[in-house]
mmCIF file of C-alpha atoms and ligand atoms in Angstrom:
data_model
loop_
_atom_site.group_PDB
_atom_site.id
_atom_site.type_symbol
_atom_site.label_atom_id
_atom_site.label_comp_id
_atom_site.label_asym_id
_atom_site.label_seq_id
_atom_site.Cartn_x
_atom_site.Cartn_y
_atom_site.Cartn_z
ATOM 1 C CA MET A 1 -0.037 0.115 -0.056
ATOM 2 C CA THR A 2 1.318 3.363 -0.680
ATOM 3 C CA LYS A 3 1.410 5.970 1.918
ATOM 4 C CA PRO A 4 -0.292 9.203 1.389
ATOM 5 C CA THR A 5 1.646 12.356 0.725
ATOM 6 C CA ILE A 6 2.802 15.170 3.107
ATOM 7 C CA LEU A 7 4.003 18.608 1.471
ATOM 8 C CA THR A 8 5.402 21.131 3.996
ATOM 9 C CA GLY A 9 7.676 24.284 3.556
ATOM 10 C CA ASP A 10 9.865 27.018 4.917
ATOM 11 C CA ARG A 11 10.252 30.081 3.633
ATOM 12 C CA PRO A 12 14.419 30.754 3.459
ATOM 13 C CA THR A 13 14.024 34.071 4.606
ATOM 14 C CA GLY A 14 15.792 33.819 8.181
ATOM 15 C CA GLN A 15 17.522 31.121 10.382
ATOM 16 C CA LEU A 16 15.131 28.709 11.927
ATOM 17 C CA HIS A 17 14.903 28.625 15.916
ATOM 18 C CA ILE A 18 13.730 26.422 18.540
ATOM 19 C CA GLY A 19 10.218 27.604 17.710
ATOM 20 C CA HIS A 20 10.243 26.150 14.574
ATOM 21 C CA TYR A 21 11.844 23.167 15.854
ATOM 22 C CA PHE A 22 9.320 22.103 18.488
ATOM 23 C CA GLY A 23 6.550 23.744 16.395
ATOM 24 C CA SER A 24 7.178 21.850 13.223
ATOM 25 C CA LEU A 25 10.437 20.337 12.736
ATOM 26 C CA LEU A 26 9.982 17.308 15.185
ATOM 27 C CA ASN A 27 6.504 16.687 13.897
ATOM 28 C CA ARG A 28 8.012 16.225 10.258
ATOM 29 C CA LYS A 29 10.219 13.604 11.908
ATOM 30 C CA LYS A 30 7.019 12.001 13.494
ATOM 31 C CA LEU A 31 4.809 12.212 10.248
ATOM 32 C CA GLU A 32 7.532 10.907 7.705
ATOM 33 C CA LYS A 33 6.578 7.321 9.342
ATOM 34 C CA GLU A 34 3.379 7.455 8.448
ATOM 35 C CA TYR A 35 3.183 9.890 5.034
ATOM 36 C CA GLN A 36 5.438 9.986 1.867
ATOM 37 C CA THR A 37 6.961 13.488 2.935
ATOM 38 C CA TYR A 38 8.564 16.458 0.933
ATOM 39 C CA ILE A 39 10.180 19.352 2.319
ATOM 40 C CA MET A 40 10.168 22.182 0.308
ATOM 41 C CA ILE A 41 12.195 25.282 0.762
ATOM 42 C CA ALA A 42 10.104 27.803 -0.383
ATOM 43 C CA ASP A 43 12.728 30.239 -2.003
ATOM 44 C CA VAL A 44 10.047 31.530 -4.847
ATOM 45 C CA GLN A 45 7.620 32.621 -2.159
ATOM 46 C CA ALA A 46 10.501 34.138 0.211
ATOM 47 C CA LEU A 47 11.252 36.385 -3.114
ATOM 48 C CA THR A 48 7.561 37.864 -3.275
ATOM 49 C CA ASP A 49 8.752 40.040 -0.196
ATOM 50 C CA ASN A 50 12.630 39.810 -0.781
ATOM 51 C CA TRP A 51 12.917 40.385 -4.593
ATOM 52 C CA ASP A 52 15.649 42.844 -3.718
ATOM 53 C CA ASN A 53 17.464 40.848 -1.303
ATOM 54 C CA PRO A 54 18.403 37.527 -3.485
ATOM 55 C CA ASP A 55 21.731 36.924 -1.001
ATOM 56 C CA LYS A 56 19.930 36.712 1.842
ATOM 57 C CA VAL A 57 17.232 34.244 0.421
ATOM 58 C CA ARG A 58 20.286 32.089 -1.291
ATOM 59 C CA GLN A 59 22.258 32.028 2.100
ATOM 60 C CA ASN A 60 19.105 30.805 3.989
ATOM 61 C CA VAL A 61 18.100 28.221 1.527
ATOM 62 C CA TYR A 62 21.401 25.952 2.638
ATOM 63 C CA GLN A 63 20.773 27.168 6.405
ATOM 64 C CA VAL A 64 17.292 25.956 6.429
ATOM 65 C CA ALA A 65 18.146 23.163 4.082
ATOM 66 C CA ALA A 66 21.193 22.104 6.934
ATOM 67 C CA ASP A 67 17.709 22.441 9.865
ATOM 68 C CA ASN A 68 16.173 20.202 8.143
ATOM 69 C CA ILE A 69 18.874 17.425 7.456
ATOM 70 C CA ALA A 70 20.283 17.680 10.861
ATOM 71 C CA LEU A 71 16.647 16.676 12.324
ATOM 72 C CA GLY A 72 17.842 13.047 11.073
ATOM 73 C CA LEU A 73 15.159 12.499 8.627
ATOM 74 C CA ASP A 74 15.165 9.388 6.434
ATOM 75 C CA LEU A 75 16.784 10.762 3.382
ATOM 76 C CA ASN A 76 16.206 7.344 1.455
ATOM 77 C CA THR A 77 12.309 8.255 1.475
ATOM 78 C CA THR A 78 11.865 12.021 2.541
ATOM 79 C CA ARG A 79 12.667 14.221 0.234
ATOM 80 C CA VAL A 80 13.963 17.891 0.552
ATOM 81 C CA PHE A 81 13.991 20.026 -2.467
ATOM 82 C CA ILE A 82 13.837 24.051 -3.599
ATOM 83 C CA GLN A 83 10.741 25.470 -4.921
ATOM 84 C CA SER A 84 12.409 27.406 -7.920
ATOM 85 C CA GLN A 85 13.936 24.190 -9.490
ATOM 86 C CA ILE A 86 10.249 22.724 -10.108
ATOM 87 C CA PRO A 87 9.091 24.980 -13.066
ATOM 88 C CA GLN A 88 5.995 22.637 -13.118
ATOM 89 C CA ILE A 89 4.663 24.649 -10.068
ATOM 90 C CA ALA A 90 4.991 28.034 -11.683
ATOM 91 C CA GLU A 91 3.175 26.352 -14.760
ATOM 92 C CA LEU A 92 0.359 25.006 -12.613
ATOM 93 C CA ALA A 93 -0.136 28.442 -10.833
ATOM 94 C CA VAL A 94 -0.612 30.480 -13.955
ATOM 95 C CA PHE A 95 -3.532 27.887 -14.825
ATOM 96 C CA PHE A 96 -4.538 28.041 -10.895
ATOM 97 C CA SER A 97 -5.156 31.993 -11.386
ATOM 98 C CA ASN A 98 -7.976 31.903 -13.665
ATOM 99 C CA LEU A 99 -9.793 30.328 -10.489
ATOM 100 C CA VAL A 100 -8.827 32.961 -8.204
ATOM 101 C CA THR A 101 -10.552 36.530 -8.091
ATOM 102 C CA VAL A 102 -8.727 39.178 -7.191
ATOM 103 C CA ASN A 103 -11.124 39.921 -4.423
ATOM 104 C CA ARG A 104 -10.492 36.599 -2.729
ATOM 105 C CA LEU A 105 -6.846 37.421 -2.982
ATOM 106 C CA LYS A 106 -7.276 40.566 -0.851
ATOM 107 C CA ARG A 107 -9.850 38.832 1.598
ATOM 108 C CA ASN A 108 -7.097 36.277 2.732
ATOM 109 C CA PRO A 109 -6.343 37.414 6.487
ATOM 110 C CA THR A 110 -3.017 35.819 6.582
ATOM 111 C CA VAL A 111 -1.985 37.882 3.513
ATOM 112 C CA LYS A 112 -3.429 40.885 4.730
ATOM 113 C CA THR A 113 -1.638 40.974 7.881
ATOM 114 C CA GLU A 114 1.434 40.281 6.258
ATOM 115 C CA ILE A 115 0.616 43.219 4.046
ATOM 116 C CA GLU A 116 -0.249 45.467 7.392
ATOM 117 C CA GLN A 117 3.293 44.330 8.857
ATOM 118 C CA LYS A 118 5.562 45.423 5.921
ATOM 119 C CA ARG A 119 4.128 48.682 5.024
ATOM 120 C CA GLU A 120 7.660 49.968 4.277
ATOM 121 C CA LYS A 121 7.687 47.484 1.496
ATOM 122 C CA PHE A 122 3.952 47.801 0.211
ATOM 123 C CA GLY A 123 3.023 51.372 1.475
ATOM 124 C CA GLU A 124 0.540 52.557 4.237
ATOM 125 C CA GLU A 125 -2.408 51.919 2.558
ATOM 126 C CA GLY A 126 -0.865 48.927 0.526
ATOM 127 C CA GLU A 127 -0.609 51.238 -2.559
ATOM 128 C CA SER A 128 2.860 49.622 -3.559
ATOM 129 C CA LEU A 129 1.447 45.778 -3.097
ATOM 130 C CA THR A 130 2.615 43.884 -6.129
ATOM 131 C CA PHE A 131 0.786 41.057 -7.834
ATOM 132 C CA GLY A 132 3.445 38.170 -6.816
ATOM 133 C CA PHE A 133 2.569 38.758 -2.967
ATOM 134 C CA LEU A 134 -0.907 39.292 -3.312
ATOM 135 C CA GLY A 135 -1.094 36.182 -5.246
ATOM 136 C CA TYR A 136 1.506 33.929 -3.143
ATOM 137 C CA PRO A 137 -1.439 31.796 -2.003
ATOM 138 C CA ILE A 138 -1.958 30.678 -5.663
ATOM 139 C CA SER A 139 1.657 29.803 -5.954
ATOM 140 C CA GLN A 140 1.512 27.990 -2.593
ATOM 141 C CA ALA A 141 -1.568 25.897 -3.934
ATOM 142 C CA GLY A 142 0.855 24.809 -6.651
ATOM 143 C CA ASP A 143 3.512 23.570 -4.365
ATOM 144 C CA ILE A 144 0.888 21.423 -2.698
ATOM 145 C CA THR A 145 -1.067 19.988 -5.738
ATOM 146 C CA ILE A 146 2.182 19.572 -8.011
ATOM 147 C CA LEU A 147 2.752 16.422 -5.606
ATOM 148 C CA ARG A 148 -0.691 15.573 -5.057
ATOM 149 C CA ALA A 149 -0.482 15.856 -1.520
ATOM 150 C CA ASN A 150 -2.958 14.915 0.811
ATOM 151 C CA ALA A 151 -1.874 16.725 3.767
ATOM 152 C CA VAL A 152 -0.044 19.716 4.888
ATOM 153 C CA PRO A 153 1.651 20.402 8.014
ATOM 154 C CA VAL A 154 1.318 24.104 9.070
ATOM 155 C CA GLY A 155 1.073 26.547 11.529
ATOM 156 C CA GLU A 156 -2.174 28.380 12.581
ATOM 157 C CA ASP A 157 -1.603 31.323 10.876
ATOM 158 C CA GLN A 158 -1.156 29.284 7.366
ATOM 159 C CA LEU A 159 -4.748 28.072 7.691
ATOM 160 C CA PRO A 160 -6.273 30.734 5.801
ATOM 161 C CA VAL A 161 -3.696 29.879 2.872
ATOM 162 C CA ILE A 162 -4.494 26.246 3.023
ATOM 163 C CA GLU A 163 -8.127 26.929 2.896
ATOM 164 C CA GLN A 164 -7.630 28.902 -0.362
ATOM 165 C CA THR A 165 -5.640 25.648 -1.875
ATOM 166 C CA GLN A 166 -8.642 23.282 -0.720
ATOM 167 C CA GLU A 167 -11.106 25.914 -2.667
ATOM 168 C CA ILE A 168 -8.939 26.053 -5.753
ATOM 169 C CA VAL A 169 -8.677 22.044 -5.960
ATOM 170 C CA GLU A 170 -12.244 21.678 -5.527
ATOM 171 C CA LYS A 171 -12.981 24.343 -8.395
ATOM 172 C CA PHE A 172 -10.044 22.733 -10.445
ATOM 173 C CA ASN A 173 -11.647 19.185 -10.139
ATOM 174 C CA ARG A 174 -15.281 20.591 -10.653
ATOM 175 C CA ILE A 175 -14.754 22.736 -13.942
ATOM 176 C CA TYR A 176 -12.343 20.496 -15.556
ATOM 177 C CA ASN A 177 -14.530 17.396 -14.365
ATOM 178 C CA THR A 178 -11.309 15.385 -13.122
ATOM 179 C CA GLU A 179 -10.024 14.103 -9.801
ATOM 180 C CA VAL A 180 -6.863 14.701 -10.187
ATOM 181 C CA PHE A 181 -5.970 16.615 -7.094
ATOM 182 C CA PRO A 182 -7.187 15.094 -3.872
ATOM 183 C CA VAL A 183 -8.339 17.926 -1.099
ATOM 184 C CA PRO A 184 -5.539 18.385 1.062
ATOM 185 C CA LYS A 185 -5.809 18.546 4.693
ATOM 186 C CA ALA A 186 -4.135 21.053 7.116
ATOM 187 C CA VAL A 187 -2.508 19.247 9.842
ATOM 188 C CA LEU A 188 -1.673 21.357 12.770
ATOM 189 C CA SER A 189 1.066 20.189 15.255
ATOM 190 C CA ASP A 190 0.108 19.760 18.980
ATOM 191 C CA ALA A 191 3.207 21.873 20.392
ATOM 192 C CA PRO A 192 2.021 25.299 21.893
ATOM 193 C CA ARG A 193 3.535 28.068 20.735
ATOM 194 C CA ILE A 194 7.026 29.780 21.715
ATOM 195 C CA LEU A 195 7.230 33.251 22.338
ATOM 196 C CA GLY A 196 10.211 35.229 21.905
ATOM 197 C CA LEU A 197 12.564 35.863 24.913
ATOM 198 C CA ASP A 198 11.130 39.353 25.252
ATOM 199 C CA GLY A 199 7.510 37.868 25.393
ATOM 200 C CA ASN A 200 6.575 38.979 21.987
ATOM 201 C CA THR A 201 4.598 36.600 19.838
ATOM 202 C CA LYS A 202 7.098 36.427 17.276
ATOM 203 C CA MET A 203 10.816 34.937 17.392
ATOM 204 C CA SER A 204 12.781 36.469 15.352
ATOM 205 C CA LYS A 205 16.566 37.827 14.379
ATOM 206 C CA SER A 206 15.477 41.431 13.918
ATOM 207 C CA LEU A 207 13.893 41.480 17.493
ATOM 208 C CA ASN A 208 16.966 39.598 18.907
ATOM 209 C CA ASN A 209 14.495 37.543 20.713
ATOM 210 C CA ALA A 210 15.429 34.282 19.299
ATOM 211 C CA ILE A 211 17.346 31.163 20.027
ATOM 212 C CA PHE A 212 18.380 29.709 16.391
ATOM 213 C CA LEU A 213 19.344 26.211 16.055
ATOM 214 C CA SER A 214 22.645 27.389 14.723
ATOM 215 C CA ASP A 215 23.435 29.086 18.122
ATOM 216 C CA SER A 216 26.227 28.000 20.365
ATOM 217 C CA GLU A 217 26.045 27.360 24.066
ATOM 218 C CA GLU A 218 27.494 30.525 25.158
ATOM 219 C CA ASP A 219 24.879 32.333 22.708
ATOM 220 C CA THR A 220 22.260 30.408 24.456
ATOM 221 C CA ILE A 221 23.505 31.107 28.012
ATOM 222 C CA ALA A 222 23.669 34.858 27.011
ATOM 223 C CA LYS A 223 19.959 35.046 25.528
ATOM 224 C CA ILE A 224 18.345 33.442 28.430
ATOM 225 C CA LYS A 225 20.545 35.287 30.977
ATOM 226 C CA THR A 226 18.930 38.969 29.370
ATOM 227 C CA ALA A 227 15.327 36.838 28.705
ATOM 228 C CA LYS A 228 12.637 39.040 30.479
ATOM 229 C CA THR A 229 10.910 38.093 33.642
ATOM 230 C CA ASP A 230 8.681 40.083 36.039
ATOM 231 C CA SER A 231 8.619 41.537 39.452
ATOM 232 C CA GLN A 232 6.732 38.504 40.980
ATOM 233 C CA ARG A 233 9.318 35.736 42.716
ATOM 234 C CA GLU A 234 7.333 32.513 42.476
ATOM 235 C CA ILE A 235 7.971 30.872 39.154
ATOM 236 C CA THR A 236 4.190 29.925 38.062
ATOM 237 C CA PHE A 237 2.607 29.048 34.557
ATOM 238 C CA ASP A 238 0.227 31.413 33.485
ATOM 239 C CA PRO A 239 0.612 32.223 29.690
ATOM 240 C CA VAL A 240 -1.893 35.380 29.745
ATOM 241 C CA TYR A 241 -0.850 37.115 32.847
ATOM 242 C CA ARG A 242 2.909 36.390 32.885
ATOM 243 C CA PRO A 243 3.763 35.401 29.085
ATOM 244 C CA GLU A 244 7.248 35.892 30.005
ATOM 245 C CA VAL A 245 8.196 33.740 33.018
ATOM 246 C CA SER A 246 5.702 31.127 31.382
ATOM 247 C CA ASN A 247 7.344 31.089 27.898
ATOM 248 C CA LEU A 248 10.426 30.340 29.920
ATOM 249 C CA VAL A 249 8.736 27.541 31.914
ATOM 250 C CA LEU A 250 7.088 26.048 28.295
ATOM 251 C CA ILE A 251 10.735 25.972 26.915
ATOM 252 C CA TYR A 252 11.706 24.149 30.344
ATOM 253 C CA SER A 253 9.204 21.698 29.818
ATOM 254 C CA LEU A 254 9.919 21.224 26.256
ATOM 255 C CA VAL A 255 13.611 20.282 26.429
ATOM 256 C CA ASN A 256 13.190 18.365 29.928
ATOM 257 C CA GLY A 257 10.181 16.339 28.380
ATOM 258 C CA ILE A 258 7.909 17.052 31.180
ATOM 259 C CA THR A 259 4.314 18.993 31.665
ATOM 260 C CA CYS A 260 4.155 23.028 32.336
ATOM 261 C CA GLU A 261 2.486 21.763 35.679
ATOM 262 C CA TYR A 262 5.776 19.370 36.533
ATOM 263 C CA ALA A 263 8.030 21.788 35.735
ATOM 264 C CA VAL A 264 6.614 24.651 37.807
ATOM 265 C CA SER A 265 6.354 21.983 41.119
ATOM 266 C CA ASP A 266 9.906 21.099 39.803
ATOM 267 C CA LEU A 267 10.892 24.757 40.276
ATOM 268 C CA ALA A 268 9.239 26.135 43.369
ATOM 269 C CA GLY A 269 11.234 28.001 45.415
ATOM 270 C CA VAL A 270 14.024 28.491 42.863
ATOM 271 C CA ASN A 271 14.952 32.022 41.847
ATOM 272 C CA TYR A 272 15.140 33.507 38.795
ATOM 273 C CA SER A 273 18.938 33.663 38.487
ATOM 274 C CA THR A 274 19.236 29.807 39.300
ATOM 275 C CA PHE A 275 16.396 28.859 37.067
ATOM 276 C CA LYS A 276 17.907 30.596 33.853
ATOM 277 C CA GLN A 277 21.322 28.640 34.580
ATOM 278 C CA LYS A 278 19.333 25.567 34.595
ATOM 279 C CA LEU A 279 17.480 26.330 31.646
ATOM 280 C CA SER A 280 20.139 27.484 29.517
ATOM 281 C CA LYS A 281 22.288 24.001 30.728
ATOM 282 C CA ASP A 282 18.936 22.002 29.778
ATOM 283 C CA ILE A 283 18.375 23.382 26.442
ATOM 284 C CA ASN A 284 22.482 22.950 25.563
ATOM 285 C CA ASN A 285 22.145 19.409 26.452
ATOM 286 C CA TYR A 286 18.836 18.805 24.570
ATOM 287 C CA PHE A 287 20.422 20.480 21.284
ATOM 288 C CA SER A 288 23.836 19.153 21.885
ATOM 289 C CA GLU A 289 23.459 16.453 19.239
ATOM 290 C CA PHE A 290 21.435 18.130 17.244
ATOM 291 C CA ARG A 291 24.063 21.015 17.003
ATOM 292 C CA LEU A 292 27.122 18.847 16.320
ATOM 293 C CA ARG A 293 25.190 16.850 13.364
ATOM 294 C CA ARG A 294 24.190 20.766 12.387
ATOM 295 C CA GLN A 295 28.003 21.728 12.260
ATOM 296 C CA GLU A 296 29.175 19.064 10.259
ATOM 297 C CA ILE A 297 26.144 19.477 7.723
ATOM 298 C CA ILE A 298 26.815 22.974 7.486
ATOM 299 C CA GLN A 299 30.160 22.720 6.619
ATOM 300 C CA ASN A 300 29.825 19.774 3.720
ATOM 301 C CA THR A 301 27.994 21.792 1.253
ATOM 302 C CA ASN A 302 28.527 18.735 -1.170
ATOM 303 C CA LEU A 303 26.246 16.920 1.151
ATOM 304 C CA ILE A 304 23.700 19.388 1.212
ATOM 305 C CA LYS A 305 23.686 19.695 -2.738
ATOM 306 C CA ASN A 306 23.449 16.077 -2.761
ATOM 307 C CA VAL A 307 20.369 15.795 -0.870
ATOM 308 C CA LEU A 308 18.424 18.826 -2.676
ATOM 309 C CA GLU A 309 19.353 17.420 -6.419
ATOM 310 C CA THR A 310 18.240 13.838 -5.268
ATOM 311 C CA GLY A 311 14.851 15.886 -4.364
ATOM 312 C CA ARG A 312 14.701 17.887 -7.033
ATOM 313 C CA LYS A 313 15.132 14.622 -9.384
ATOM 314 C CA THR A 314 12.261 12.891 -7.854
ATOM 315 C CA VAL A 315 9.857 15.932 -7.519
ATOM 316 C CA VAL A 316 10.639 17.014 -11.117
ATOM 317 C CA LEU A 317 9.097 13.618 -12.077
ATOM 318 C CA GLU A 318 6.130 13.240 -9.991
ATOM 319 C CA ALA A 319 5.314 16.985 -10.899
ATOM 320 C CA GLU A 320 5.783 16.081 -14.597
ATOM 321 C CA LYS A 321 3.179 13.098 -14.280
ATOM 322 C CA THR A 322 0.812 15.566 -12.283
ATOM 323 C CA MET A 323 1.245 18.601 -15.142
ATOM 324 C CA ASN A 324 0.384 15.763 -17.880
ATOM 325 C CA LEU A 325 -2.808 15.074 -16.206
ATOM 326 C CA VAL A 326 -3.721 18.611 -15.743
ATOM 327 C CA ARG A 327 -3.113 19.843 -19.529
ATOM 328 C CA LYS A 328 -5.147 16.602 -20.661
ATOM 329 C CA ALA A 329 -7.825 17.626 -18.092
ATOM 330 C CA MET A 330 -7.783 21.233 -18.932
ATOM 331 C CA LYS A 331 -7.481 20.086 -22.996
ATOM 332 C CA ILE A 332 -4.450 21.528 -23.852
ATOM 333 C CA ASP A 333 -2.477 18.323 -24.189
ATOM 334 C CA TYR A 334 -1.639 18.889 -28.043
HETATM 335 N N1 LIG B 401 3.829 30.027 3.549
HETATM 336 C C1 LIG B 401 4.318 29.041 4.395
HETATM 337 C C2 LIG B 401 5.446 29.731 5.346
HETATM 338 O O1 LIG B 401 5.212 31.434 5.468
HETATM 339 C C3 LIG B 401 5.967 28.536 3.625
HETATM 340 C C4 LIG B 401 5.212 27.457 2.595
HETATM 341 C C5 LIG B 401 5.510 27.977 0.887
HETATM 342 C C6 LIG B 401 4.573 26.253 2.579
HETATM 343 N N2 LIG B 401 4.795 26.662 0.343
HETATM 344 C C7 LIG B 401 4.349 25.830 1.032
HETATM 345 C C8 LIG B 401 3.889 25.730 3.575
HETATM 346 C C9 LIG B 401 3.577 24.539 0.974
HETATM 347 C C10 LIG B 401 3.012 24.331 3.521
HETATM 348 C C11 LIG B 401 2.979 23.865 2.431
HETATM 349 O O2 LIG B 401 5.483 29.492 6.475
#
């Protein structure tokens, strides 16, 4: 029996951090047993808001590849590939763009929020919004369907984008009277969201509040030392009223494989300074093997290139099979 297919991806716009690790990377390792797994490095999508910074995108393609490979995925079956190396995705996106109205694109909550966050790029009123960025959900529908994926592991923020893929697939299958594409379902990871070390809802390089998977033990110690806490003395888990402290408790529980409740009882009477020392030590222990593997991988460009080339070869074949079915359904199989 063939396994169902999963496609997931990361935009190579920055390094991956421990939030990505617990929120999605670990889940990939788990899902690869049940699903034929494809992991795409979404360089084309990254360029939709970084078209003027191709160096950044290129560098991060290898970084993100290393993060994924260091997970210890089964590279005999799981494929890691670069989006731009599969031209069929762009071809499919052109056909899909006939099935999506501009109004529908403008209503997508994920894209709307991103446009608001990127004012310096797209203008105060969105007057400089590009066709490419507004339309990236169409291209993302192409990413998912080119492999006829059944499921897409994503974070909650991506649900509206997956919903748009589902609409496109349903419309395509109906109009062209075909069953080329399964309607893909979103798979949410059950890991709680990690906040930035300053309590911000996003861990990011520009906010200087993230622990990256490439960070050293010393980086980790320094970052945890300056992580925000509050003026109360007891360590409790109360994400609503004490987001910063609770976030540290959450990280502590994840790297120790215990619940947050257990962590709190474990930390009774402990002061922040001792807690932070313990926390950085436990993070460093947890990631020590991963970091060693990652370091070897990032220095071995040939290895990364081989993995990505194997991915490209497999995916191109699958993509061409899909496109043959698409062209037939659309009566352009001359
Ligand atoms: N939009 C996703 C993100 O920002 C990245 C992505 C691109 C993706 N193509 C995908 C995720 C296809 C899942 C499936 O995180």
